Amino acid sequence: MGVVNYLEALKLQEKLTADRKIHKITDTLLSLQHPPTYTLGKRRTDHNLLVSEPELKAMGAELHYTERGGDITFHGPHQAVLYPIISLRDVGLGARKYVENLELTMIELASLYGVQACAGQKGETGVWVGEKKIGAIGVRISSGITSHGLAFNINPDLNYFKHIVPCGIADKEVTSLQKEAERVVPPEEVIHDQLIACFIRIFGYTDVISKDSASISSYNLEN
């Protein structure tokens, strides 16, 4: 979908989630990027935002409160975002296994570039390269239907992360695929497609339809 305003993407997720609950659509995957945006989860951990809202506006960033799980995080250009709108019942997954599959999706993508990533230890969420975070996860599950999802750092401006305690974990760095890979990574469209392919494989989808139009760009998924 290219770069999409956060609130526009949120409204689209809400519509698709409602449609999925009444079986109007099949499982759907949104692939996009956001302009500079900070989001807080439903725990409202404002103390992990280290600058004021006027300062955020001055740097051209937005702040939004959401109903997803997880702590504060940053979304911005050169970061691949996936928002799965799927029925966990239909794919036979519980919430924990669903999150583990999102982690595996990012771990597999990183491995394509020789980057050894792993899931967080000691309750830390997301995907890490050593002590540095390369991918974040924040999900919402309503009546068994998922929304929100994952954000994988391709080559974002990491300075934006200095204004928050990323995901509420102090004294940890944030990294990117470009920073960790030992070669120049391909165009972002290629990496987005590879991330989608990893997701499809790990979740076991076999029938995938790509949709692109002025109103929506998504992948309809069926097992």
Short mmCIF file of C-alpha atoms in Angstrom, two decimals:
data_model
loop_
_atom_site.label_atom_id
_atom_site.label_comp_id
_atom_site.label_asym_id
_atom_site.label_seq_id
_atom_site.Cartn_x
_atom_site.Cartn_y
_atom_site.Cartn_z
CA MET A 1 0.00 0.00 0.00
CA GLY A 2 3.03 2.30 0.18
CA VAL A 3 3.10 4.94 2.92
CA VAL A 4 -0.28 5.19 4.66
CA ASN A 5 -1.36 7.57 7.42
CA TYR A 6 -1.70 5.65 10.68
CA LEU A 7 -5.33 6.61 11.36
CA GLU A 8 -6.34 5.68 7.81
CA ALA A 9 -4.74 2.26 8.25
CA LEU A 10 -6.45 1.87 11.63
CA LYS A 11 -9.88 2.63 10.17
CA LEU A 12 -9.25 0.14 7.38
CA GLN A 13 -8.28 -2.52 9.91
CA GLU A 14 -11.45 -1.88 11.90
CA LYS A 15 -13.61 -2.26 8.80
CA LEU A 16 -11.84 -5.41 7.67
CA THR A 17 -12.03 -6.90 11.18
CA ALA A 18 -15.79 -6.30 11.27
CA ASP A 19 -16.14 -7.85 7.80
CA ARG A 20 -14.05 -10.87 8.82
CA LYS A 21 -16.21 -11.48 11.91
CA ILE A 22 -19.32 -11.87 9.74
CA HIS A 23 -17.45 -13.89 7.10
CA LYS A 24 -17.84 -11.16 4.50
CA ILE A 25 -14.14 -11.53 3.64
CA THR A 26 -11.50 -14.24 4.00
CA ASP A 27 -8.28 -13.81 5.98
CA THR A 28 -6.56 -10.65 4.77
CA LEU A 29 -3.03 -9.27 5.07
CA LEU A 30 -2.17 -5.58 4.74
CA SER A 31 1.40 -4.62 3.78
CA LEU A 32 2.44 -0.98 4.16
CA GLN A 33 4.62 1.69 5.75
CA HIS A 34 3.69 4.69 7.90
CA PRO A 35 4.92 8.27 8.08
CA PRO A 36 6.77 8.98 11.38
CA THR A 37 4.33 7.83 14.06
CA TYR A 38 4.56 6.82 17.71
CA THR A 39 1.86 4.51 19.07
CA LEU A 40 1.00 3.44 22.59
CA GLY A 41 -0.75 0.20 23.48
CA LYS A 42 -3.80 -0.18 25.70
CA ARG A 43 -1.66 -0.02 28.87
CA ARG A 44 -1.09 3.70 28.12
CA THR A 45 2.58 3.76 29.21
CA ASP A 46 3.08 7.47 28.53
CA HIS A 47 6.16 7.51 30.78
CA ASN A 48 8.06 5.67 28.03
CA LEU A 49 7.64 8.67 25.73
CA LEU A 50 10.66 10.86 26.44
CA VAL A 51 9.60 14.04 24.64
CA SER A 52 6.50 16.24 24.73
CA GLU A 53 3.77 16.18 22.11
CA PRO A 54 4.75 19.67 20.85
CA GLU A 55 8.30 18.35 20.34
CA LEU A 56 6.91 15.39 18.40
CA LYS A 57 4.94 17.72 16.15
CA ALA A 58 8.05 19.85 15.62
CA MET A 59 9.92 16.80 14.31
CA GLY A 60 7.00 15.90 12.04
CA ALA A 61 5.82 12.88 14.00
CA GLU A 62 2.34 11.89 15.19
CA LEU A 63 1.26 10.21 18.44
CA HIS A 64 -1.66 7.79 18.60
CA TYR A 65 -3.23 5.69 21.35
CA THR A 66 -4.37 2.22 20.32
CA GLU A 67 -6.11 -0.85 21.70
CA ARG A 68 -3.33 -3.26 20.76
CA GLY A 69 -1.12 -5.07 23.22
CA GLY A 70 2.48 -4.08 23.83
CA ASP A 71 4.14 -0.85 24.85
CA ILE A 72 5.18 2.28 22.95
CA THR A 73 6.77 1.85 19.55
CA PHE A 74 7.74 3.83 16.47
CA HIS A 75 6.54 3.39 12.91
CA GLY A 76 8.14 5.22 10.02
CA PRO A 77 9.47 5.16 6.48
CA HIS A 78 11.75 2.24 5.54
CA GLN A 79 10.02 -0.06 8.03
CA ALA A 80 7.89 -2.96 6.74
CA VAL A 81 4.54 -3.29 8.49
CA LEU A 82 2.16 -6.25 8.23
CA TYR A 83 -1.37 -6.14 9.61
CA PRO A 84 -2.99 -9.62 9.46
CA ILE A 85 -6.79 -9.69 9.72
CA ILE A 86 -7.23 -13.41 10.27
CA SER A 87 -9.44 -15.84 12.16
CA LEU A 88 -7.32 -17.71 14.68
CA ARG A 89 -10.02 -20.36 14.93
CA ASP A 90 -9.88 -21.04 11.20
CA VAL A 91 -6.08 -21.37 11.18
CA GLY A 92 -6.09 -23.43 14.38
CA LEU A 93 -3.88 -21.15 16.44
CA GLY A 94 -3.99 -19.82 19.97
CA ALA A 95 -2.80 -16.32 20.83
CA ARG A 96 0.67 -17.42 21.97
CA LYS A 97 1.34 -19.53 18.88
CA TYR A 98 0.08 -16.70 16.69
CA VAL A 99 2.63 -14.29 18.17
CA GLU A 100 5.36 -16.94 17.85
CA ASN A 101 4.52 -17.27 14.14
CA LEU A 102 4.82 -13.51 13.68
CA GLU A 103 8.25 -13.70 15.31
CA LEU A 104 9.24 -16.59 13.04
CA THR A 105 8.13 -14.56 10.01
CA MET A 106 10.66 -11.84 10.83
CA ILE A 107 13.35 -14.31 11.90
CA GLU A 108 13.07 -16.12 8.55
CA LEU A 109 13.27 -12.86 6.62
CA ALA A 110 16.41 -11.80 8.51
CA SER A 111 18.00 -15.19 7.79
CA LEU A 112 17.71 -14.55 4.04
CA TYR A 113 20.36 -11.86 4.54
CA GLY A 114 22.62 -13.83 6.85
CA VAL A 115 21.29 -12.06 9.94
CA GLN A 116 20.76 -14.37 12.91
CA ALA A 117 17.71 -13.09 14.76
CA CYS A 118 15.74 -14.70 17.57
CA ALA A 119 12.64 -14.18 19.67
CA GLY A 120 12.97 -12.11 22.84
CA GLN A 121 14.15 -13.80 26.00
CA LYS A 122 12.82 -13.37 29.56
CA GLY A 123 9.44 -12.21 28.37
CA GLU A 124 10.79 -9.63 25.92
CA THR A 125 8.54 -9.31 22.89
CA GLY A 126 9.58 -8.94 19.28
CA VAL A 127 12.64 -10.13 17.40
CA TRP A 128 16.25 -9.41 18.35
CA VAL A 129 19.76 -9.55 16.93
CA GLY A 130 21.81 -10.08 20.05
CA GLU A 131 20.77 -7.27 22.41
CA LYS A 132 19.35 -5.09 19.62
CA LYS A 133 15.71 -5.13 18.52
CA ILE A 134 15.01 -5.45 14.80
CA GLY A 135 11.28 -6.24 14.82
CA ALA A 136 8.33 -5.28 17.02
CA ILE A 137 5.00 -7.00 17.62
CA GLY A 138 1.78 -5.55 18.97
CA VAL A 139 -1.50 -7.34 18.34
CA ARG A 140 -5.17 -7.09 19.13
CA ILE A 141 -7.49 -10.11 19.14
CA SER A 142 -11.25 -9.50 19.19
CA SER A 143 -13.69 -12.41 18.96
CA GLY A 144 -10.81 -14.50 17.61
CA ILE A 145 -10.01 -12.03 14.81
CA THR A 146 -6.56 -10.40 14.76
CA SER A 147 -5.54 -6.85 13.91
CA HIS A 148 -2.42 -4.70 14.25
CA GLY A 149 0.65 -6.94 13.83
CA LEU A 150 4.38 -6.57 13.21
CA ALA A 151 6.93 -3.95 12.19
CA PHE A 152 10.32 -4.96 10.76
CA ASN A 153 13.13 -2.42 10.47
CA ILE A 154 14.54 -2.42 6.95
CA ASN A 155 16.47 0.85 7.15
CA PRO A 156 14.52 3.44 9.18
CA ASP A 157 16.06 6.52 10.78
CA LEU A 158 17.00 4.98 14.13
CA ASN A 159 17.24 8.41 15.75
CA TYR A 160 13.46 8.36 16.14
CA PHE A 161 13.82 5.53 18.65
CA LYS A 162 15.91 7.75 20.94
CA HIS A 163 12.75 9.63 21.94
CA ILE A 164 11.10 6.59 23.51
CA VAL A 165 11.87 3.54 25.63
CA PRO A 166 11.17 1.09 22.77
CA CYS A 167 8.49 -1.41 23.81
CA GLY A 168 9.11 -0.36 27.41
CA ILE A 169 12.51 -2.08 27.62
CA ALA A 170 15.22 0.25 28.92
CA ASP A 171 18.92 0.03 28.04
CA LYS A 172 18.31 -1.85 24.79
CA GLU A 173 19.27 -0.69 21.32
CA VAL A 174 17.28 -0.83 18.10
CA THR A 175 18.80 -2.00 14.83
CA SER A 176 17.83 -2.60 11.20
CA LEU A 177 18.34 -5.12 8.43
CA GLN A 178 20.60 -2.73 6.52
CA LYS A 179 22.74 -2.20 9.61
CA GLU A 180 23.10 -5.90 10.38
CA ALA A 181 23.40 -7.37 6.90
CA GLU A 182 26.88 -7.67 5.45
CA ARG A 183 25.71 -6.51 2.03
CA VAL A 184 23.51 -3.88 0.48
CA VAL A 185 19.89 -4.97 0.75
CA PRO A 186 17.60 -4.86 -2.31
CA PRO A 187 14.83 -2.30 -2.89
CA GLU A 188 12.23 -2.18 -0.15
CA GLU A 189 9.48 -3.52 -2.42
CA VAL A 190 11.49 -6.73 -2.72
CA ILE A 191 11.86 -7.03 1.05
CA HIS A 192 8.15 -6.38 1.57
CA ASP A 193 7.37 -9.20 -0.85
CA GLN A 194 9.83 -11.50 0.91
CA LEU A 195 8.26 -10.71 4.28
CA ILE A 196 4.82 -11.53 2.88
CA ALA A 197 6.16 -14.79 1.43
CA CYS A 198 7.62 -15.75 4.82
CA PHE A 199 4.28 -15.00 6.50
CA ILE A 200 2.33 -17.07 3.96
CA ARG A 201 4.66 -20.04 4.33
CA ILE A 202 4.79 -20.04 8.13
CA PHE A 203 1.02 -19.69 8.49
CA GLY A 204 0.41 -22.38 5.88
CA TYR A 205 -1.67 -20.45 3.38
CA THR A 206 -1.91 -22.05 -0.06
CA ASP A 207 -4.42 -19.87 -1.91
CA VAL A 208 -3.36 -16.23 -2.06
CA ILE A 209 -4.88 -13.40 -4.10
CA SER A 210 -3.08 -10.06 -4.34
CA LYS A 211 -5.31 -7.00 -4.57
CA ASP A 212 -4.16 -3.54 -5.59
CA SER A 213 -6.45 -0.60 -6.20
CA ALA A 214 -6.85 3.04 -5.25
CA SER A 215 -8.90 2.05 -2.20
CA ILE A 216 -7.11 -1.04 -0.89
CA SER A 217 -3.98 -3.06 -1.40
CA SER A 218 -4.02 -6.40 0.37
CA TYR A 219 -3.61 -10.16 0.20
CA ASN A 220 -6.63 -12.46 0.62
CA LEU A 221 -5.50 -15.70 2.20
CA GLU A 222 -6.97 -19.19 2.37
CA ASN A 223 -5.61 -22.41 3.78
#
